[in-house]
Coordinates of C-alpha atoms in Angstrom, one line a residue:
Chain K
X27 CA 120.0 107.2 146.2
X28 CA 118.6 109.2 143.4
X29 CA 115.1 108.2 142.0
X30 CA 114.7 108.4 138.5
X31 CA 110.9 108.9 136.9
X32 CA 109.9 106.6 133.6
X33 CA 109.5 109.8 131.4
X34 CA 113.3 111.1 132.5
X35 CA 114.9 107.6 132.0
X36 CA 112.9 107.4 128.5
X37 CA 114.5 110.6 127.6
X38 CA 118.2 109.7 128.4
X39 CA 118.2 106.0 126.2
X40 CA 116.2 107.8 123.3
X41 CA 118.9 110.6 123.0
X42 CA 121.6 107.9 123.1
X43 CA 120.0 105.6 120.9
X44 CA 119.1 108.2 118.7
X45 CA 123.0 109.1 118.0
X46 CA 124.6 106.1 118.0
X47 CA 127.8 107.2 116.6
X48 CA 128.1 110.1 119.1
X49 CA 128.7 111.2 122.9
X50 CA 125.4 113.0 124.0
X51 CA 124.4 115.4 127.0
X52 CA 122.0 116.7 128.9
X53 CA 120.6 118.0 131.9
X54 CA 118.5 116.6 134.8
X55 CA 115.4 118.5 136.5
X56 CA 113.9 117.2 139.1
X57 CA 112.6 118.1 142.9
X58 CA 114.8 118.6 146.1
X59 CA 113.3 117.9 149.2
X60 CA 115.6 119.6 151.7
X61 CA 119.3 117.0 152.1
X62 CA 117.9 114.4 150.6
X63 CA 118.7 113.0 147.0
X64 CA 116.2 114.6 144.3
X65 CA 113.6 112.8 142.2
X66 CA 114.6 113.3 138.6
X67 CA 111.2 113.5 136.8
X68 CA 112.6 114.5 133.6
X69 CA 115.3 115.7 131.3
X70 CA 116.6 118.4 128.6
X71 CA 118.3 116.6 126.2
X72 CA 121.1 118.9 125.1
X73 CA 124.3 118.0 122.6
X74 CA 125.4 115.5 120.6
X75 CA 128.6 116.3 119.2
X76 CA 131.4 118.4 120.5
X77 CA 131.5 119.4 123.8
X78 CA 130.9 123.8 123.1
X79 CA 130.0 126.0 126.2
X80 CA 128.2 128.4 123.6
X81 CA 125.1 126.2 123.2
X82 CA 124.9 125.2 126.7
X83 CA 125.1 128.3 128.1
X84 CA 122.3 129.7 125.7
X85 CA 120.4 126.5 126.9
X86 CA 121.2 127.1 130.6
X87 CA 119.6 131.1 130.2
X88 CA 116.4 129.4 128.7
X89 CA 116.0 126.5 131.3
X90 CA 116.1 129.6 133.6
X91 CA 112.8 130.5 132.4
X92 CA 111.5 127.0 132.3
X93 CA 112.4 125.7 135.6
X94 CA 110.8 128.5 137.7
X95 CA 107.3 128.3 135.5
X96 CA 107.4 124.4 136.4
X97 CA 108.7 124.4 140.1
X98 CA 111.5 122.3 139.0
X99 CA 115.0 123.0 139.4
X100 CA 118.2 121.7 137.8
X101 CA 119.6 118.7 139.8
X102 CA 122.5 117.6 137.4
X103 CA 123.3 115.8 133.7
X104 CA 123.5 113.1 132.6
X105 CA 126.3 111.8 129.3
X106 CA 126.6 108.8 127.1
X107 CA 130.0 108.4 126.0
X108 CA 130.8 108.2 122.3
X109 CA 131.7 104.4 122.2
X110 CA 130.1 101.4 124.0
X111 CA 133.8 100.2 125.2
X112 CA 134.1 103.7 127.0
X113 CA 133.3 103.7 130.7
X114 CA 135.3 106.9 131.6
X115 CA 133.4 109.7 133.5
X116 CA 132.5 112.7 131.3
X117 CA 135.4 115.2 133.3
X118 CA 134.6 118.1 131.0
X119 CA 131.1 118.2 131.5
X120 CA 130.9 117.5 134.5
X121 CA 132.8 120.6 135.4
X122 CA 129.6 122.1 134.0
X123 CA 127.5 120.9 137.3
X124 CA 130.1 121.6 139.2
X125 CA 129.3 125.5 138.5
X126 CA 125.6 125.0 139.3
X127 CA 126.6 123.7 142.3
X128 CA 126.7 127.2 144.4
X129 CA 123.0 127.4 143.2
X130 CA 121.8 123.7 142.6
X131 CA 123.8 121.8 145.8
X132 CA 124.9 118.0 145.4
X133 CA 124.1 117.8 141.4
X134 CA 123.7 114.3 140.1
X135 CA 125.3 112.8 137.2
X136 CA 124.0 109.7 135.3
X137 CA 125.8 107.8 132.9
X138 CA 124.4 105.2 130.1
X139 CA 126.4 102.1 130.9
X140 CA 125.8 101.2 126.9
X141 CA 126.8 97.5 128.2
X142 CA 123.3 97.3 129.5
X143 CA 121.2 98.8 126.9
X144 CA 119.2 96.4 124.7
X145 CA 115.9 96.3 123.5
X146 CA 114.8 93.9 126.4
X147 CA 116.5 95.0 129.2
X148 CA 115.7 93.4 132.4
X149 CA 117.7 96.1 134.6
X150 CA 118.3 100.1 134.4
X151 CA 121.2 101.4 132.8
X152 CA 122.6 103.9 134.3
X153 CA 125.8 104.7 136.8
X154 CA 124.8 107.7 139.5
X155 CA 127.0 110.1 140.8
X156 CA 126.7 112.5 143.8
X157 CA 129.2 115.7 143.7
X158 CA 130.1 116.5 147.6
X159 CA 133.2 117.6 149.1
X160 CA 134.3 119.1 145.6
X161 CA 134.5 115.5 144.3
X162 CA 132.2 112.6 142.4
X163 CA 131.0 109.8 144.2
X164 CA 129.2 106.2 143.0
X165 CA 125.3 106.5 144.3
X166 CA 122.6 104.0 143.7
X167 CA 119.9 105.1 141.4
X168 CA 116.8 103.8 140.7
X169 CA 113.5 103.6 138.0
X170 CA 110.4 104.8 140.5
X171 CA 108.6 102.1 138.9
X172 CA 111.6 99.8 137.3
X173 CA 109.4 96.8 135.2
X174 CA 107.0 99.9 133.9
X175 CA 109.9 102.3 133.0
X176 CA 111.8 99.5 131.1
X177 CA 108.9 98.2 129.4
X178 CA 108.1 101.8 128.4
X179 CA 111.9 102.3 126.9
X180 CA 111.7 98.9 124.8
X181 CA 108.4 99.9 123.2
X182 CA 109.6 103.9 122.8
X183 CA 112.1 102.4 120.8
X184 CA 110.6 99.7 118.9
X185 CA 108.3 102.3 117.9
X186 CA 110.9 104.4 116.9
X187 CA 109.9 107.1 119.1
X188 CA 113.9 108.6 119.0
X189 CA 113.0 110.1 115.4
X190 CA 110.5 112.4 117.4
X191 CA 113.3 113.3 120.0
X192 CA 114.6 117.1 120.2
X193 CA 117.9 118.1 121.7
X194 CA 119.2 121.7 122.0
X195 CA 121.2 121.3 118.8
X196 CA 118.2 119.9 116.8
X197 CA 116.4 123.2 118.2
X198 CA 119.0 125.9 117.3
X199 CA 118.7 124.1 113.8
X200 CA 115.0 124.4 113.8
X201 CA 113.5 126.6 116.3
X202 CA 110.3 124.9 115.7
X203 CA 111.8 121.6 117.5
X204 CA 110.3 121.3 121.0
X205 CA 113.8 121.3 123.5
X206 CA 111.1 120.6 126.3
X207 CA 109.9 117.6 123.6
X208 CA 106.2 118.2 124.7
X209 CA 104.9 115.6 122.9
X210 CA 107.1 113.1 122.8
X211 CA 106.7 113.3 127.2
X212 CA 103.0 112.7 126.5
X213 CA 103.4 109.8 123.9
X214 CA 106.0 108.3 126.6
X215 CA 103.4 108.5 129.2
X216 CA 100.6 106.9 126.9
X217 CA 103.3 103.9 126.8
X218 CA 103.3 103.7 130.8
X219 CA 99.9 103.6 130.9
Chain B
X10 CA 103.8 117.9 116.3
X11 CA 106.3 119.8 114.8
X12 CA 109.2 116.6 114.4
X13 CA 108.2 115.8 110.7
X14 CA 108.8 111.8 111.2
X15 CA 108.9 110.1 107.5
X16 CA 107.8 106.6 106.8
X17 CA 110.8 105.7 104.8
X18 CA 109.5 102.3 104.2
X19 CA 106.3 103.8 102.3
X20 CA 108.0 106.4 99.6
X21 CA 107.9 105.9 95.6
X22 CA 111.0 103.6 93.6
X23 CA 111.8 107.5 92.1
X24 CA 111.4 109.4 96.2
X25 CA 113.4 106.5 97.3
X26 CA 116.2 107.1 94.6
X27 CA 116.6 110.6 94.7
X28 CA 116.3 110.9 98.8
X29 CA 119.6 108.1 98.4
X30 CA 121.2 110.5 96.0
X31 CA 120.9 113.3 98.4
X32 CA 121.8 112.0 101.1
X33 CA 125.2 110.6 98.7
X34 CA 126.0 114.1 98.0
X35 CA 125.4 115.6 101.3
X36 CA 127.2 113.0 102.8
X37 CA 124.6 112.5 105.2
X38 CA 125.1 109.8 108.1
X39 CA 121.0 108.4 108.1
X40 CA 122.2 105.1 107.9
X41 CA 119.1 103.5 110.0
X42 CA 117.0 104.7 107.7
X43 CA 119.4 104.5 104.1
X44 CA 118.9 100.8 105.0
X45 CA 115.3 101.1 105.7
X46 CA 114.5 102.7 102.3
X47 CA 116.7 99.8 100.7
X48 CA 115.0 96.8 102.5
X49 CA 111.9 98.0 101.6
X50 CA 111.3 99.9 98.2
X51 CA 115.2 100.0 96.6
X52 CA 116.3 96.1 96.6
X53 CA 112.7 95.4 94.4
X54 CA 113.9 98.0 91.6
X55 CA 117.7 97.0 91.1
X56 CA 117.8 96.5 87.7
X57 CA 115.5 99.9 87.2
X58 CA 118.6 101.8 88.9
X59 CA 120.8 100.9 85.8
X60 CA 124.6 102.5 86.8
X61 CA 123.3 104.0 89.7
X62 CA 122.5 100.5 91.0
X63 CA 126.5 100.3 92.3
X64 CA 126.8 104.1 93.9
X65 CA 123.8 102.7 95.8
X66 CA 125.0 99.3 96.8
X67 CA 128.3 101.2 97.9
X68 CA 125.8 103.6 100.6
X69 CA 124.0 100.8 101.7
X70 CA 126.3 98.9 102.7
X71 CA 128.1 101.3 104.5
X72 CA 125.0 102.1 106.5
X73 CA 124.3 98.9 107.1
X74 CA 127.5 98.7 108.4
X75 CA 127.4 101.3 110.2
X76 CA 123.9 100.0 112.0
X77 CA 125.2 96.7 112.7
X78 CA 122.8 95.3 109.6
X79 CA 125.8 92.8 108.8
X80 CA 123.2 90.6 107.2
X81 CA 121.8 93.3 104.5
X82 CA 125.6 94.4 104.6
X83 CA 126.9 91.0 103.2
X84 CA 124.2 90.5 100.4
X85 CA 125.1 94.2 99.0
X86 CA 129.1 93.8 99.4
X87 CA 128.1 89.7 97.3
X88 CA 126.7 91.9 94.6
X89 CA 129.6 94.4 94.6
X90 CA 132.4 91.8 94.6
X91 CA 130.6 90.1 91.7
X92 CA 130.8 93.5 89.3
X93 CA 134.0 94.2 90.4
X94 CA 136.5 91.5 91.8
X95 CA 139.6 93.0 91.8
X96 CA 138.1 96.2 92.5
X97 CA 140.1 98.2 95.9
X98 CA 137.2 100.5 96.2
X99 CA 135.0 97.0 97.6
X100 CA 138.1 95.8 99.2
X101 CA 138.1 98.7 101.7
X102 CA 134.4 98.3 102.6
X103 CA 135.2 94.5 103.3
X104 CA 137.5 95.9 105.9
X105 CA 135.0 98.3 107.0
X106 CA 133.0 95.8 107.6
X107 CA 135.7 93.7 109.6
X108 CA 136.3 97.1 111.5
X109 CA 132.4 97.2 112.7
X110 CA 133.0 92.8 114.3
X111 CA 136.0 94.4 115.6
X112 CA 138.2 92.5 113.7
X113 CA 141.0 95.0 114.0
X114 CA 143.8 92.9 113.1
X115 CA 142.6 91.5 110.1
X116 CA 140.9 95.1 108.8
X117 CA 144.4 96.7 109.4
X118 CA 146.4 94.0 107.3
X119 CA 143.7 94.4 104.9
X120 CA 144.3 98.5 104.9
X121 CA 148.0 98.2 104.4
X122 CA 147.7 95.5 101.4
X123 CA 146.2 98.2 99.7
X124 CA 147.9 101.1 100.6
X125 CA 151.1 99.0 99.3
X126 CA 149.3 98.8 96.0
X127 CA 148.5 102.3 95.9
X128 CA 150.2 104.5 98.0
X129 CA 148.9 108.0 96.8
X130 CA 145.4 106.8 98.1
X131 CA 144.6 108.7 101.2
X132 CA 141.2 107.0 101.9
X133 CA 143.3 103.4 103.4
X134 CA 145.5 105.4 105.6
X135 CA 142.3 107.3 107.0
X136 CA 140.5 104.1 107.8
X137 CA 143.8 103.1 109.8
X138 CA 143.3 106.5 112.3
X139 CA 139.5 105.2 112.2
X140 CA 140.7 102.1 113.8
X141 CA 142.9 103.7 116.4
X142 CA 140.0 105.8 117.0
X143 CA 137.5 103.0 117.5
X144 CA 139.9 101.0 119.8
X145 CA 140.2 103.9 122.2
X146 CA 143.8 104.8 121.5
X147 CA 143.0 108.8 120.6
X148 CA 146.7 110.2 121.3
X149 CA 147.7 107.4 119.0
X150 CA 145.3 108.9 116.4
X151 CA 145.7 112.4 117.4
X152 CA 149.7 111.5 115.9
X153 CA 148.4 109.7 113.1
X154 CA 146.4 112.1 111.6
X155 CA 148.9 114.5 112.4
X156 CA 151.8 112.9 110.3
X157 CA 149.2 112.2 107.6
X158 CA 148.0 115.8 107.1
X159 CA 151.5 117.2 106.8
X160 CA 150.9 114.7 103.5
X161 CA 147.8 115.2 102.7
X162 CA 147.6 119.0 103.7
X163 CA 144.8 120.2 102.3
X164 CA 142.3 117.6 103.2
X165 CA 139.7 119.5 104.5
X166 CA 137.5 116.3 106.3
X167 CA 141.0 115.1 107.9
X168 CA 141.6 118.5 109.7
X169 CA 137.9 118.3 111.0
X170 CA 138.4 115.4 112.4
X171 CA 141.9 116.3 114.2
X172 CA 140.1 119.4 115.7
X173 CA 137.3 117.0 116.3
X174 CA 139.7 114.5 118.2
X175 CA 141.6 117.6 120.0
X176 CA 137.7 119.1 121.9
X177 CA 137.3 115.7 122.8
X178 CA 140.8 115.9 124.8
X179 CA 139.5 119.6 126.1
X180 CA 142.4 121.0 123.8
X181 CA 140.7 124.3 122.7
X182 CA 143.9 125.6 121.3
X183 CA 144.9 123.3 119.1
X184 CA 141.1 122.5 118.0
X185 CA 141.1 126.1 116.6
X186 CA 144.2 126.1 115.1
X187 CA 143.7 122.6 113.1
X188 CA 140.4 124.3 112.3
X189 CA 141.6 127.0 111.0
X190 CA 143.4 124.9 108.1
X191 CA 139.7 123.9 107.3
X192 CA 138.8 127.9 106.9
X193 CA 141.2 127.8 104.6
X194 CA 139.4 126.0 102.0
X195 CA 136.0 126.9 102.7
X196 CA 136.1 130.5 103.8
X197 CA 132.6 131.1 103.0
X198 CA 131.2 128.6 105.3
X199 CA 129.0 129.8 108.1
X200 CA 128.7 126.6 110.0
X201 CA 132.2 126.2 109.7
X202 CA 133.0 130.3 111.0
X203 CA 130.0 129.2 113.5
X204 CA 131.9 126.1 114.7
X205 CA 135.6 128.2 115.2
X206 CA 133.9 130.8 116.7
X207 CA 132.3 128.4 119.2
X208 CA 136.1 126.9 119.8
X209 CA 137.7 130.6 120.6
X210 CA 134.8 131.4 122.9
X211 CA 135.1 127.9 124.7
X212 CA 139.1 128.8 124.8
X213 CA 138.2 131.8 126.5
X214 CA 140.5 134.6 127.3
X215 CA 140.6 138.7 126.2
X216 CA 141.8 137.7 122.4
X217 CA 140.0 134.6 122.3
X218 CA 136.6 136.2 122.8
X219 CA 137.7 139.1 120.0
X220 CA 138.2 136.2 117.4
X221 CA 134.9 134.8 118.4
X222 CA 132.7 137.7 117.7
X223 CA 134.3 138.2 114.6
X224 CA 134.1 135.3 113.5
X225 CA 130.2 134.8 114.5
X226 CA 129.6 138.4 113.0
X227 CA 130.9 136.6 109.6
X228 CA 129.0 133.8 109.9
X229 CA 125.7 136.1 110.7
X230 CA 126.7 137.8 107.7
X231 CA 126.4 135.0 105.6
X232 CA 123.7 132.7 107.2
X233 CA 121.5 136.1 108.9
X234 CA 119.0 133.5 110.5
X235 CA 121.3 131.2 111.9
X236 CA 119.9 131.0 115.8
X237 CA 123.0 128.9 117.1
X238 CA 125.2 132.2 115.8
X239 CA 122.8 135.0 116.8
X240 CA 122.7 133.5 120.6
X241 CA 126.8 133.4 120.4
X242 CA 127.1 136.7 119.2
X243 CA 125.1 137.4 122.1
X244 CA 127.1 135.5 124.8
X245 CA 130.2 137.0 123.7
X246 CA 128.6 140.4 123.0
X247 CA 128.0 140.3 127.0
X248 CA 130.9 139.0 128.0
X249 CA 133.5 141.5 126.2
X250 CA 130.7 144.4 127.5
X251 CA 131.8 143.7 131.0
X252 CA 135.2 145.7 130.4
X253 CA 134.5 147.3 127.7
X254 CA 135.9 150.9 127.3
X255 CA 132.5 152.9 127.1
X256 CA 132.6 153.4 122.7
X257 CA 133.4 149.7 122.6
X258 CA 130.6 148.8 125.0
X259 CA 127.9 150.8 123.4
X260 CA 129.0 149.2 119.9
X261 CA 128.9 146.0 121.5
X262 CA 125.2 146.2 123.1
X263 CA 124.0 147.6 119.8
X264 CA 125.5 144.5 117.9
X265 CA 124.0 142.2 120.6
X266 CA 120.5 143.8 120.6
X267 CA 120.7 143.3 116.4
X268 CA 121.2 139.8 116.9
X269 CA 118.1 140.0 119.9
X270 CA 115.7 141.6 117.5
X271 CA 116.6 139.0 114.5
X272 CA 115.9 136.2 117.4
X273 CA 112.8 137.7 118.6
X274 CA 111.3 137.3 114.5
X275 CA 112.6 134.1 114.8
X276 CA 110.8 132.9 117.7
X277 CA 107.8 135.3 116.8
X278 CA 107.2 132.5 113.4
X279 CA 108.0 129.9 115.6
X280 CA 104.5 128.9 115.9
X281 CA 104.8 125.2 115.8
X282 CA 107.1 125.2 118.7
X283 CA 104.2 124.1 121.8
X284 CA 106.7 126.2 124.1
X285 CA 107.5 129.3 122.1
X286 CA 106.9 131.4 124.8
X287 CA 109.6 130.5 126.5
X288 CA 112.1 131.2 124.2
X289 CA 110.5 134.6 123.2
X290 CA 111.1 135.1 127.4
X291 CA 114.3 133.9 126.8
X292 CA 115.4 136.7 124.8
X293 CA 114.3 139.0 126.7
X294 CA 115.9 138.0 129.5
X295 CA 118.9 138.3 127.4
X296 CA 118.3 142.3 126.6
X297 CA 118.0 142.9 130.3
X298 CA 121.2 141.3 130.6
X299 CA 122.9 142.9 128.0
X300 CA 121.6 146.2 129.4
X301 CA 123.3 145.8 132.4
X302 CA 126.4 144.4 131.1

């Protein structure tokens, strides 16, 4: 069971709504508390186009930095697949949490089931994943508050808010964009309030 | 807030016109927003748009294709047919558009009417591969675009997309040798020696990590504030340090700390940026590394 927090689900549909035409990727951060399953309370959007280990390493040194000032650590990723008929698992980057694992154990994955995205969605949608015994396995997931976290997506983008979004890429291109999308986390929560 | 979010719907007839034309010469993919500006400034001022009126009609309604807008698609593709009924130019973006309903069948019949009629047009044969890429079928496409390159050989956008289509199948090897052929025609390209140096250093291995550092030190050369190439310089700076013979290793960390300083005035100007301070950390974490390498 892996809880997911309003502002981290947000995140994930914005990034794939943002590039509709592409796959997109990123990385979870959230709290362990000692076996059990981690509260993902938010996320670091990272690619979305090819799949390059140069930019995510880069972004791995920096999270580095981040997670430690924050208390957070780095509890998996999460993909979208490039198109909506496409219900494969992301094998390639999910090889990437595989290495966190000797440092981050049992990473997450969550995958945007693009079947279930709409403007008025009634349920979450995203696949979990749990990475034990050196292989993937289906978890339940769930919105920490789901009617407040799904009425916060359909307004975020309604209102367009996926403009404002920031991945690694859009950083490296502008090194003004916010990767830790600052504001955009504090316009989310203004929706869930 | 840094993110500098436009209100397309609010610009001038001439901001309008000359943000479409940009974005036409760029080849920029906005189509969200190409159909915004149409909807609500551009379709008032057709007949002030003269020629230009049909270039126009063309981009919208591939965006709006491309955004699901069949509605806004139809009305511009009534327009075109209109001007130009026999034209295959509006043929192919009525099979576009039967491409986006997933009308597969029908766009492909539609695609090899007109590559009958003109064989020597590359464009019909493209949108074919774009079909096998859409239904899934990307070894299928992977041969297809194969076969039409050894015709069409120096079709720069075709070879981007083959090495595209290889990193999707984790094919580093062949991704950097189809994008080599696009090196070939634009050998002064940073983001394009930025993009094959990202493939060799993904491909890993001795040589593959040599070809990657010279390839981002070209790019650097030509695009000095390009942070995506100064952090890869970095990485591979660091990596090839690690068994380095001692003259290569000190020529390495001195081209990795150049590349550290030019990031460091980077991130210095970064002011905007609400968490500059930890990418200015960032880098130095990445000269104690280097140090140590």
């Amino acid at each position: 069971m892996a809880e997911i927090s309003a502002v981290a689900y947000s995140k994930i549909v914005l990034h794939a709504v943002k590039y509709p035409h592409s796959a997109v990727r990123g990385f979870l951060l959230g709290k362990r508390h000692g076996q059990e399953p981690p509260i993902i309370v938010d996320v670091i959007p990272a690619l979305h186009g090819s799949l390059l280990s140069a930019p995510l390493e880069a972004l791995l040194i920096t999270l580095d930095t981040y997670v430690s000032d924050h208390k957070l650590q780095i509890v998996g990723i999460y993909f979208a697949n490039e198109s909506n008929d496409d219900k494969s698992f992301d094998e390639s980057f999910a090889k990437v949490a595989e290495k966190l694992h000797t440092i981050y154990p049992q990473p997450v994955a969550l995958q945007v089931d693009a079947s279930k995205l709409s403007l008025n969605s009634n349920s979450q949608c995203l696949k979990a994943f749990s990475y034990e015994n050196k292989a993937w396995k289906s978890i339940s997931s769930f919105l920490t508050n789901e009617d407040v976290g799904l009425a916060a997506v359909s307004a975020a983008i309604e209102s367009k808010l996926y403009r404002e979004l920031t991945d690694f890429e859009g950083h490296l291109d502008d090194p003004n964009a916010d990767v830790f999308n600052t504001d955009l986390t504090t316009k989310i929560r203004q929706l869930i309030e | 807030m840094v993110v500098e979010t436009i209100d397309w719907t609010d610009l001038s007839f001439q901001e309008a016109r000359q943000t479409l034309k940009k974005w036409r010469d760029d080849h920029a993919r906005r189509s969200e927003e190409i159909v915004e500006i149409w909807e609500h400034v551009l379709s008032r001022y057709t007949s002030s748009l003269h020629d230009e009126l049909w270039a126009v009609l063309e981009q919208v309604t591939i965006a709006a294709i491309d955004s699901a807008r069949h509605d806004v698609a139809l009305q511009c593709l009534q327009k075109l047919m209109t001007q130009f009924p026999s034209s295959s130019r509006v043929a192919k973006l009525q099979a576009m558009r039967l491409e986006a309903l997933k009308n597969y069948d029908d766009a492909e019949a539609l695609y090899n009417k007109l590559i009958k009629a003109d064989e020597t047009n590359p464009g019909f044969r493209k949108r074919k591969v774009a079909i096998l890429i859409a239904k899934g079928e990307k070894l299928e496409a992977i041969r297809e675009l194969n076969e039409y390159l050894e015709i069409f050989i120096n079709d720069t956008e075709a070879w981007i997309e083959l090495s595209e289509l290889y990193l999707k199948e984790a094919d580093y090897a062949r991704a950097a040798f189809a994008f080599e052929d696009v090196l070939l025609s634009t050998p002064h390209s940073s983001l394009n020696l930025r993009r094959i140096a990202e493939i060799r250093y993904a491909q890993g291995g001795q040589d593959n990590l040599e070809l990657a550092k010279a390839y981002y030190d070209k790019a650097i050369q030509l695009n000095p504030d390009d942070t995506r190439s100064l952090f890869g310089v970095v990485l591979v700076c660091n990596q090839l340090a690690n068994k380095a013979s001692p003259a290569k290793k000190k020529e390495l960390i001195q081209t990795g700390t150049r590349a550290l300083d030019k990031l460091a005035s980077i991130y210095k100007k970064a002011g905007d940026n609400p968490k500059q301070d930890i990418h200015q950390r960032t880098v130095n974490a990445l000269r104690t590394q280097l140090s140590q390498s």
